mmCIF file of C-alpha atoms in Angstrom:
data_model
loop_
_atom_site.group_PDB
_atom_site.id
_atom_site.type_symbol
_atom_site.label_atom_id
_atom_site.label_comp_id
_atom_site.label_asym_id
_atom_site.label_seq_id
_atom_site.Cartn_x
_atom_site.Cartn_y
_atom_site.Cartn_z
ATOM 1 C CA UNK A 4 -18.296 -111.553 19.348
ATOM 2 C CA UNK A 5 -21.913 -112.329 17.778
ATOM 3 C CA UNK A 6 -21.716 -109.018 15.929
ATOM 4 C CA UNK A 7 -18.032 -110.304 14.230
ATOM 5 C CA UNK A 8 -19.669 -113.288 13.614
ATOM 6 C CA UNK A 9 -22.835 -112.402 11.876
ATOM 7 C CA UNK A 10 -20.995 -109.765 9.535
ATOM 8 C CA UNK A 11 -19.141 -112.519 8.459
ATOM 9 C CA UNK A 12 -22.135 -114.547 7.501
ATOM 10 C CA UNK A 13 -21.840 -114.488 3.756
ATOM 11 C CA UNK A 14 -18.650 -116.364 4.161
ATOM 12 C CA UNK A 15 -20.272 -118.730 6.108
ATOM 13 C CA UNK A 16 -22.696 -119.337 3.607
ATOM 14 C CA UNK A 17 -20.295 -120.018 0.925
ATOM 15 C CA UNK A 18 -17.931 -122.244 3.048
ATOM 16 C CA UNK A 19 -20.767 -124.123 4.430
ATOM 17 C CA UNK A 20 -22.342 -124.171 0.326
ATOM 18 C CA UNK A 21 -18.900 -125.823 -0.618
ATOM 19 C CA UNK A 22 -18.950 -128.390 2.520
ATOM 20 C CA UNK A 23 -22.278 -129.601 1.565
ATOM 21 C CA UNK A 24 -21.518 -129.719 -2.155
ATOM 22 C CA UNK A 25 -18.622 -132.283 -1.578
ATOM 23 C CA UNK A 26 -20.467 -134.024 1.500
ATOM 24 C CA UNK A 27 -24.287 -133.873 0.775
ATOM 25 C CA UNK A 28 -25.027 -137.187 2.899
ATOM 26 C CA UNK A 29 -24.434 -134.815 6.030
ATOM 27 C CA UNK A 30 -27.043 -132.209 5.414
ATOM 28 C CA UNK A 31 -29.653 -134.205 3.096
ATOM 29 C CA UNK A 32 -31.321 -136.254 6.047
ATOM 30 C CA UNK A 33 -31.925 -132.462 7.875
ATOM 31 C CA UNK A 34 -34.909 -131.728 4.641
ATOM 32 C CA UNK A 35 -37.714 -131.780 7.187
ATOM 33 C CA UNK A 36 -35.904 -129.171 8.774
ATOM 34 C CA UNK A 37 -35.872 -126.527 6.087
ATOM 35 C CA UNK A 38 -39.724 -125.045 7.315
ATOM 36 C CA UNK A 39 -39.069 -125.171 11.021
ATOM 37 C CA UNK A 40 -36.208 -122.924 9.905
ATOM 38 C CA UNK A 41 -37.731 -120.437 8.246
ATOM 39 C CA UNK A 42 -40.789 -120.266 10.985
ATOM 40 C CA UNK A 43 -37.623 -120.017 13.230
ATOM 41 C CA UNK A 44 -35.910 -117.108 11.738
ATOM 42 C CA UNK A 45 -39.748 -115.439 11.082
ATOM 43 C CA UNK A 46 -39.974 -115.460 14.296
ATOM 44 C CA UNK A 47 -36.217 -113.402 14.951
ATOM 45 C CA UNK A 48 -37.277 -111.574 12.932
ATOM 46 C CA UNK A 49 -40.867 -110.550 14.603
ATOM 47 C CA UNK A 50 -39.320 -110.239 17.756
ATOM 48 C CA UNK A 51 -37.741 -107.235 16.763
ATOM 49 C CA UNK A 52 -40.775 -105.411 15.291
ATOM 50 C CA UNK A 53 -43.372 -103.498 16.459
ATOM 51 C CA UNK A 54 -46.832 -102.832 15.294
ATOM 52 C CA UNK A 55 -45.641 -99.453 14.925
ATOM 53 C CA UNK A 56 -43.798 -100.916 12.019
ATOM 54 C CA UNK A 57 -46.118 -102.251 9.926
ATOM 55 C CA UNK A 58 -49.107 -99.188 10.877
ATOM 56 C CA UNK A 59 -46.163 -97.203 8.852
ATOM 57 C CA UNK A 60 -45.756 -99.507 5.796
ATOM 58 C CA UNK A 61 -49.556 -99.182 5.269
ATOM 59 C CA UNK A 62 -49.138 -95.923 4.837
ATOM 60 C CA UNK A 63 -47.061 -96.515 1.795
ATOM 61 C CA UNK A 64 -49.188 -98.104 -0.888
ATOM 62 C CA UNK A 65 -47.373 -96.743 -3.660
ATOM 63 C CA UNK A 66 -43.996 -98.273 -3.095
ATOM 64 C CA UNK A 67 -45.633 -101.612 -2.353
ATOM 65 C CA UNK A 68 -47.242 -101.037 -5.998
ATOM 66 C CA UNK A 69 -44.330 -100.203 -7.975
ATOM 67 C CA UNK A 70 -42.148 -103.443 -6.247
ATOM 68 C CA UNK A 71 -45.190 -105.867 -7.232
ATOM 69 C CA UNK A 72 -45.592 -104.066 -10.817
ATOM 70 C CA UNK A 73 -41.434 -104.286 -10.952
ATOM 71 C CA UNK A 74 -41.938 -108.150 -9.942
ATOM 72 C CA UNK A 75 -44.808 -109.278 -12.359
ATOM 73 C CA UNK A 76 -43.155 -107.034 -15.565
ATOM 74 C CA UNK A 77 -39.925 -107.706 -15.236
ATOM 75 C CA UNK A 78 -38.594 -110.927 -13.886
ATOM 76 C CA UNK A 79 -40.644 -112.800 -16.157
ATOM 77 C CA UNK A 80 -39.545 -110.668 -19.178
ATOM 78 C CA UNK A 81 -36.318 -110.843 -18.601
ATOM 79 C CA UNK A 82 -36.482 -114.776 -18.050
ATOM 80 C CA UNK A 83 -37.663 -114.755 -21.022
ATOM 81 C CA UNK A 84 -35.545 -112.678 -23.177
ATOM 82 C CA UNK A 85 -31.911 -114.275 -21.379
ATOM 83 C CA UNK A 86 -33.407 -117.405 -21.623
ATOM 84 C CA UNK A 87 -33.545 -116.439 -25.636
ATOM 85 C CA UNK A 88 -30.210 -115.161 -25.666
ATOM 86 C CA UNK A 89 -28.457 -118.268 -23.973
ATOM 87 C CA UNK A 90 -30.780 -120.744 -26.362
ATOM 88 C CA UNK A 91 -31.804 -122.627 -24.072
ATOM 89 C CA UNK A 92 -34.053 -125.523 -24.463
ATOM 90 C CA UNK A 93 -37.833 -125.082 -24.498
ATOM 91 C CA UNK A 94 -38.282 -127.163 -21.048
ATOM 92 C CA UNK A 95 -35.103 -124.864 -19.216
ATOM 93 C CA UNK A 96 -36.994 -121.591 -20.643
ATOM 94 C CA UNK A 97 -40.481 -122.739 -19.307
ATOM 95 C CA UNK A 98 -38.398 -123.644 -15.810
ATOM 96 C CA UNK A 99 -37.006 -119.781 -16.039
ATOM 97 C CA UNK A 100 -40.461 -118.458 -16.856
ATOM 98 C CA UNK A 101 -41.907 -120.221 -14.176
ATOM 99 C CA UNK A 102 -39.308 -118.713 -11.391
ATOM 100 C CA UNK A 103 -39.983 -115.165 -13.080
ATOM 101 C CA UNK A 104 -43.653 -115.243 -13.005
ATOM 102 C CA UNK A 105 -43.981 -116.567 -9.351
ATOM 103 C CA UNK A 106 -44.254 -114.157 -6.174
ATOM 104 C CA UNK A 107 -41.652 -112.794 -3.675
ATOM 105 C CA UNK A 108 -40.488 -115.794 -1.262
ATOM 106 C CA UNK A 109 -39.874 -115.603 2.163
ATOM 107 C CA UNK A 110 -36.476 -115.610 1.078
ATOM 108 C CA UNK A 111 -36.836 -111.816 0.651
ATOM 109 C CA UNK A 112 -38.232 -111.185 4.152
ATOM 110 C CA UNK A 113 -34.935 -112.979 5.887
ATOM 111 C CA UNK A 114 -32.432 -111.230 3.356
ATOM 112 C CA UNK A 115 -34.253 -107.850 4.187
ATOM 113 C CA UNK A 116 -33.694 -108.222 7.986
ATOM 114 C CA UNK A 117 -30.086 -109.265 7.632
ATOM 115 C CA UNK A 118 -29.574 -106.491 5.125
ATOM 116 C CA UNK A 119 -30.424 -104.051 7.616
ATOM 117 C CA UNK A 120 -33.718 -102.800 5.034
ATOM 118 C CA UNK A 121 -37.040 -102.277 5.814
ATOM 119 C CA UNK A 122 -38.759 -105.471 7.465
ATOM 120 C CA UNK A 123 -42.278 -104.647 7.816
ATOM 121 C CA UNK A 124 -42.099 -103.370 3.997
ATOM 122 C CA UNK A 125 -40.681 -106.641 2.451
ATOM 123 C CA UNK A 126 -43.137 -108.859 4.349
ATOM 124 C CA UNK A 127 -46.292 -106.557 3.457
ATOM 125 C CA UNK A 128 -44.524 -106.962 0.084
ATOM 126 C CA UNK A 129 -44.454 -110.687 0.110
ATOM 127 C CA UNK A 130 -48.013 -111.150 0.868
ATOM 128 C CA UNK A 131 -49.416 -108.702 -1.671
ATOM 129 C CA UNK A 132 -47.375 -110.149 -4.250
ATOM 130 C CA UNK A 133 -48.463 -113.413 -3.298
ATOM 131 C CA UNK A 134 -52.175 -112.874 -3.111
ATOM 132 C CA UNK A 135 -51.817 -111.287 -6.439
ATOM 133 C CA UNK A 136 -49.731 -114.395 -7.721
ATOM 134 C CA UNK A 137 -52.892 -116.708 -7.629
ATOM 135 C CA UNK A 138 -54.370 -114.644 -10.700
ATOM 136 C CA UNK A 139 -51.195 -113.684 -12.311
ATOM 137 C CA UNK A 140 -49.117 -115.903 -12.262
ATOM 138 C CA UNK A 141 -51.221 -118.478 -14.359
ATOM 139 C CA UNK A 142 -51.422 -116.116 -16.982
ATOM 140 C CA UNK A 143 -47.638 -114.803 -17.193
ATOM 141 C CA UNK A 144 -47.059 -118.422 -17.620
ATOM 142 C CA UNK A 145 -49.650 -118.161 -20.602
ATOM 143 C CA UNK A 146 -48.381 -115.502 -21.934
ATOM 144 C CA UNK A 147 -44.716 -116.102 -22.289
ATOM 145 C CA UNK A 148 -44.759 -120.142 -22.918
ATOM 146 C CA UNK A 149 -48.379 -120.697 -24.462
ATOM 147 C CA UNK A 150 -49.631 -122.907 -21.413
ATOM 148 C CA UNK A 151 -51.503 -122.183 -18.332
ATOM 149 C CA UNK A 152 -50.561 -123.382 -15.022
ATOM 150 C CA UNK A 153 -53.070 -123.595 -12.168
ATOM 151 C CA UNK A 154 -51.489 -121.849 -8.950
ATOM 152 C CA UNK A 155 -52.378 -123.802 -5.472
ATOM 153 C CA UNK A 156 -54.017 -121.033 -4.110
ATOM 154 C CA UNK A 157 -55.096 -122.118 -1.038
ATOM 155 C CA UNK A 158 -52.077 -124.404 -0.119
ATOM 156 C CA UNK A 159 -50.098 -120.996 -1.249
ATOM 157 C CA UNK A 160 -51.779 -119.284 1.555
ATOM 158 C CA UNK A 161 -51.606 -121.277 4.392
ATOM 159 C CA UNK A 162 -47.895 -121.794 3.927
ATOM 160 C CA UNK A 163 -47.909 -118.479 4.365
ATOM 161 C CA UNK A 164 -49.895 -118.121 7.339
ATOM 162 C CA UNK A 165 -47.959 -120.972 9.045
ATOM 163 C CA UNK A 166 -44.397 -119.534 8.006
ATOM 164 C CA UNK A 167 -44.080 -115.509 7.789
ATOM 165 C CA UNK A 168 -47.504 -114.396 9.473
ATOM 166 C CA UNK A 169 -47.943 -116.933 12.528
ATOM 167 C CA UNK A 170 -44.190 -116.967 13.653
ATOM 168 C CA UNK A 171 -44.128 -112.629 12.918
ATOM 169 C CA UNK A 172 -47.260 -111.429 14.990
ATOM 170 C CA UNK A 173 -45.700 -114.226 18.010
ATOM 171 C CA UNK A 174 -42.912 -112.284 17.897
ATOM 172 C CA UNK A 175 -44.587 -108.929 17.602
ATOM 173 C CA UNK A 176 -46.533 -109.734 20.838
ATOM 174 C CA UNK A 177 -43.390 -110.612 22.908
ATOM 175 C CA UNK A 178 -41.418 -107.998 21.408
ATOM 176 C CA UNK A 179 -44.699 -105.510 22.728
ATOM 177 C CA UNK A 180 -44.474 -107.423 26.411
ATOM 178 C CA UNK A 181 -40.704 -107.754 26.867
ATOM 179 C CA UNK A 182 -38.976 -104.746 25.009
ATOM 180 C CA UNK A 183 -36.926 -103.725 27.593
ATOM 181 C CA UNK A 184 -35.710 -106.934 27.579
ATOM 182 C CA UNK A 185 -35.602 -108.481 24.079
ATOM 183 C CA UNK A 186 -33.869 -105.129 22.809
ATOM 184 C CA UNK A 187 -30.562 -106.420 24.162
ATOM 185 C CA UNK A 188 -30.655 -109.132 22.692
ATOM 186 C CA UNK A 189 -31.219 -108.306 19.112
ATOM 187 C CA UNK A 190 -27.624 -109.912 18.117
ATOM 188 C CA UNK A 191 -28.503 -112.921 19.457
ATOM 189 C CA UNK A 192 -31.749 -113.194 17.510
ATOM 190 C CA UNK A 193 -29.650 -112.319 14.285
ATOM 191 C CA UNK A 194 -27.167 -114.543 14.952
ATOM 192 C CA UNK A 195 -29.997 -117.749 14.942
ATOM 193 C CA UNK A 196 -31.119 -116.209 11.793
ATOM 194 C CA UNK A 197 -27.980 -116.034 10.332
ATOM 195 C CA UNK A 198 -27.178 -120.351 11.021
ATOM 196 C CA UNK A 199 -30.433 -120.889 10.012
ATOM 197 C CA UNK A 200 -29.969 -119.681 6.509
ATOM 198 C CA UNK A 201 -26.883 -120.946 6.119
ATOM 199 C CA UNK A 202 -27.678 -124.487 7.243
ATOM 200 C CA UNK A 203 -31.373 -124.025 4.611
ATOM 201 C CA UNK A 204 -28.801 -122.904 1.777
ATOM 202 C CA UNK A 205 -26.747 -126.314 2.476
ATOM 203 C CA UNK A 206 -29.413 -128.314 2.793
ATOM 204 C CA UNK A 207 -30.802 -127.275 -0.538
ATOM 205 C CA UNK A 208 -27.522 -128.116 -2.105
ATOM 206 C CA UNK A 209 -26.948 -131.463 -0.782
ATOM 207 C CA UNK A 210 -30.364 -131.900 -1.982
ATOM 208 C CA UNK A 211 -29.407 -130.899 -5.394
ATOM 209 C CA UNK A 212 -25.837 -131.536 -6.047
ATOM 210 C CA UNK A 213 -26.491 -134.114 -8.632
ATOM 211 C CA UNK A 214 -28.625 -131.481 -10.384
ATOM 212 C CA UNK A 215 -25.705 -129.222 -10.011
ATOM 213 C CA UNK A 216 -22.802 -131.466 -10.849
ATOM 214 C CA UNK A 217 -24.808 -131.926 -14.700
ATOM 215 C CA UNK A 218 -25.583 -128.314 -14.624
ATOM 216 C CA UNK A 219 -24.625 -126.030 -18.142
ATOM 217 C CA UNK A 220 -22.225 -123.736 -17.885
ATOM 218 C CA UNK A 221 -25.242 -121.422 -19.579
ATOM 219 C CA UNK A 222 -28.223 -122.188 -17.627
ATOM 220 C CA UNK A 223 -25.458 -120.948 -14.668
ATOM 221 C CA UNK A 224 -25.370 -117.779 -15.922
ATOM 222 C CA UNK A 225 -28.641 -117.306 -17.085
ATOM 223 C CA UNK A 226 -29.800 -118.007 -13.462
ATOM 224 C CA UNK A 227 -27.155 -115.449 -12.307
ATOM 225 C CA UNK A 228 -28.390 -112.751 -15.085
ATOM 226 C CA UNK A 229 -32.096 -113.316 -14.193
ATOM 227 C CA UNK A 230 -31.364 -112.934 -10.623
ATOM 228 C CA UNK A 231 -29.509 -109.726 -11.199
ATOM 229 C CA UNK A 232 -31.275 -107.953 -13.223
ATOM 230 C CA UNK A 233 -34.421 -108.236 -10.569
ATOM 231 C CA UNK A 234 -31.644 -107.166 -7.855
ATOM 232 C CA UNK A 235 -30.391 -103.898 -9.869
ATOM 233 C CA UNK A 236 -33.710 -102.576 -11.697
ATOM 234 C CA UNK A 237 -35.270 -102.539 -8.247
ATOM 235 C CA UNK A 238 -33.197 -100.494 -6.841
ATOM 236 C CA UNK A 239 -32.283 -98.265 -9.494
ATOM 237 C CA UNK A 240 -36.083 -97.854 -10.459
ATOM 238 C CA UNK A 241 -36.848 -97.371 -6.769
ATOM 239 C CA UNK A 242 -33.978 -94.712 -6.719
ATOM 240 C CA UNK A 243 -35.622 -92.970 -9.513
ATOM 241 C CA UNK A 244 -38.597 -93.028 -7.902
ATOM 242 C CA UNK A 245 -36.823 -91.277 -4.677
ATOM 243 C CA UNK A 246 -36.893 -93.383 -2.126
ATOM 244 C CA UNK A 247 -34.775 -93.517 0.499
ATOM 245 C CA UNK A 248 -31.653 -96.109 0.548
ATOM 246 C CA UNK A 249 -33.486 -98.862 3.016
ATOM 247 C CA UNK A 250 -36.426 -98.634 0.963
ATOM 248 C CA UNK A 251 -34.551 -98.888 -2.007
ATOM 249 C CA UNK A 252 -32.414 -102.218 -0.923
ATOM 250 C CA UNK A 253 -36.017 -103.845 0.700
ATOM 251 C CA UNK A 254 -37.743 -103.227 -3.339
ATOM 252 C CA UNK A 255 -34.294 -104.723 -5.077
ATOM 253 C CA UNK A 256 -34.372 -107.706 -2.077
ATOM 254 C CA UNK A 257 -37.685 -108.243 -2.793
ATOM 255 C CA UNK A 258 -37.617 -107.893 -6.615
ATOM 256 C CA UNK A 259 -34.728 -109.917 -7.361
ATOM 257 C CA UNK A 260 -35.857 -113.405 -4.862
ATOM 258 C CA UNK A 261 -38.152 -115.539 -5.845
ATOM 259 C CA UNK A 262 -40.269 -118.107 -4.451
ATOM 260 C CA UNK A 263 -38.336 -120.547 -6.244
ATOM 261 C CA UNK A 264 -39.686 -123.406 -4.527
ATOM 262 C CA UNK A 265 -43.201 -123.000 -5.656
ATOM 263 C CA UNK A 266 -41.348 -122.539 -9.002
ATOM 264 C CA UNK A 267 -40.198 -126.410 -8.844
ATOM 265 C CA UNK A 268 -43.674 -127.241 -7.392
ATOM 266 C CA UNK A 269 -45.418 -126.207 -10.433
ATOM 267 C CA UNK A 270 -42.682 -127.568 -12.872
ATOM 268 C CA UNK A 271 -42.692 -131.184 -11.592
ATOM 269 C CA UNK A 272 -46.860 -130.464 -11.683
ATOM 270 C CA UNK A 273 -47.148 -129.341 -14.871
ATOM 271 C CA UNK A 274 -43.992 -130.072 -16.898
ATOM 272 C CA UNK A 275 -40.477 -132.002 -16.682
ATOM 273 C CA UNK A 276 -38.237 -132.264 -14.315
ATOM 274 C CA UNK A 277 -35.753 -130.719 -16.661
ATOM 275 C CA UNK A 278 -38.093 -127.787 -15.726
ATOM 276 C CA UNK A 279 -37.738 -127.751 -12.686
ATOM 277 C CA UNK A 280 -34.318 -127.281 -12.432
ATOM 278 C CA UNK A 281 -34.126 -123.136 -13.206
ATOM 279 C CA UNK A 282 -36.036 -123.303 -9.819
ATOM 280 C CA UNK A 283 -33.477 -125.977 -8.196
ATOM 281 C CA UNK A 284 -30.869 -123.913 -8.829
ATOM 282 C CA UNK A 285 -32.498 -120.062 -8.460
ATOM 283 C CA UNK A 286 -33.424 -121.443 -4.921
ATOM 284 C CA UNK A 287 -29.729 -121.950 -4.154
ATOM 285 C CA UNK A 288 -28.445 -118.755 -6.017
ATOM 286 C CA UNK A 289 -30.358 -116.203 -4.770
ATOM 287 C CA UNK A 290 -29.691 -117.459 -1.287
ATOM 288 C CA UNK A 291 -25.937 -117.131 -1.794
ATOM 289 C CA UNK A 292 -26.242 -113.416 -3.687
ATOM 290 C CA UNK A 293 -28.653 -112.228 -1.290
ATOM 291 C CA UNK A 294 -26.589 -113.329 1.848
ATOM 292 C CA UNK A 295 -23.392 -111.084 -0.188
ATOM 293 C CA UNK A 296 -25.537 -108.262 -0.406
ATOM 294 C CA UNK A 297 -26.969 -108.394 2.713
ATOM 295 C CA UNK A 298 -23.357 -108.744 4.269
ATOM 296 C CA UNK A 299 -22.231 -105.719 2.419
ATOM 297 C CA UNK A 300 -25.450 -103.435 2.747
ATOM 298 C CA UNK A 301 -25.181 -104.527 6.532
ATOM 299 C CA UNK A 302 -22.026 -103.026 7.033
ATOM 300 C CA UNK A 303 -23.050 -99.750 4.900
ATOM 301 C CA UNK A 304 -23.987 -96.621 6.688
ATOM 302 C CA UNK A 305 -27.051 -95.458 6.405
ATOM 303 C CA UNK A 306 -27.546 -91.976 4.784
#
């Protein structure tokens, strides 16, 4: 019954998307929830790791160096260029630039999981990408709009510590004590990821469905383009490359998600709130894509 359920889960995500669209008021008072979520889901997700896992990923520095390059060269480059293309206004492109020049988001480590793709991989991924954000993402921002933005470096890393890497090694170390009896249960810990998301996804849009109502049809699909084009260069380029088919779908995951929220952060900071809305909506987006893809690639057998 949980298994039915959980492939379904991309449904749920939409259905639940449209409830909170027409109904905000019932999901906007849950905002304080959105991080005990995610540590929540981190920690489903740990619990079905081992060590093991990440001993392996370690091993593989030159996949983890082609996603970051693939991150930092092309999500901001291609913000840039549809963000040309679709004319949008100076403040929307420096909103899109922003989103494209940040790191992975945890986003990428929960869609990897439900996607059935390599785990370990997309949360070593995460954290390199991140560390390497504090320098580059200043200057990406530089680069493409003319203006540097300082990155909060230190605030950066203890979200991290507090939301993938705390709640992960917990579950690591009960996983390592209680195997025999946490691998029975694996559904179950899926299935609390799986809510989880979907009640974060309609949270953020109750949060934002003014933004969303006034949104251009344009800045729509430049969001979608953006978020695509990380998704499918990824995995093709990964392909290329020859990895296998759960490495490739963990470097498109973690390519094409962004952490949008530290995208808004930095907008409010250190633009407009016009600018800030690229993020907004990204946030919401790539939530909803990822959770199709993951639903699909789920189902997929692996070759």
């Amino acid at each position: 019954m949980l298994k039915k359920i959980t492939a379904l889960f991309p449904i749920w995500a939409i259905v639940f998307s449209i409830i909170a669209y027409i109904e905000p008021s019932i999901v906007v008072d849950f905002k304080s929830w959105i991080i005990p979520l995610l540590i929540l889901i981190m920690f489903c997700m740990g619990i079905t790791l081992k060590v093991d896992d990440f001993k392996r990923v370690l091993k593989k520095p030159k996949i983890i160096a082609l996603t970051v390059g693939l991150q930092f060269l092309i999500m901001p480059l291609a913000a840039f260029v549809i963000s040309k293309l679709f004319n949008l206004s100076d403040e929307l492109l420096v909103g899109m630039v922003l989103v494209g020049a940040v790191s992975g988001g945890t986003a990428s480590n929960v869609i990897a999981y439900l996607a059935k793709a390599d785990v370990a991989l997309s949360i070593t991924m995460t954290i390199v990408s991140t560390l390497l954000s504090i320098l580059i993402t200043p200057n990406l921002t530089l680069l493409y709009v003319g203006q540097t933005v300082p990155v909060p470096a230190f605030s950066m890393l203890l979200s991290i510590l507090k939301i993938v890497f705390v709640p992960v090694v917990v579950g690591i170390i009960l996983n390592h004590f209680f195997h025999k009896y946490i691998e029975k249960r694996h559904d179950l810990f899926a299935f609390f990821s799986i809510v989880s998301i979907v009640f974060i996804i309609g949270i953020i849009i109750g949060l934002n469905q003014s933004k969303i109502a006034t949104i251009a049809l344009p800045l729509m699909l430049a969001i979608i383009l953006h978020n695509f084009s990380g998704l499918l260069s990824g995995y093709y380029i990964s392909k290329l490359f020859g990895y296998s088919k759960k490495e490739c779908k963990t470097v498109a995951i973690e390519v094409g998600m962004q952490n949008s929220g530290l995208a808004v952060v930095l907008s409010m900071k250190y633009f407009t709130a016009l600018s800030a809305l690229p993020g907004a909506i990204f946030s919401i987006w790539h939530n909803i894509s990822g959770s199709i893809i993951a639903g699909y690639w789920s189902k997929e057998d692996e070759h």
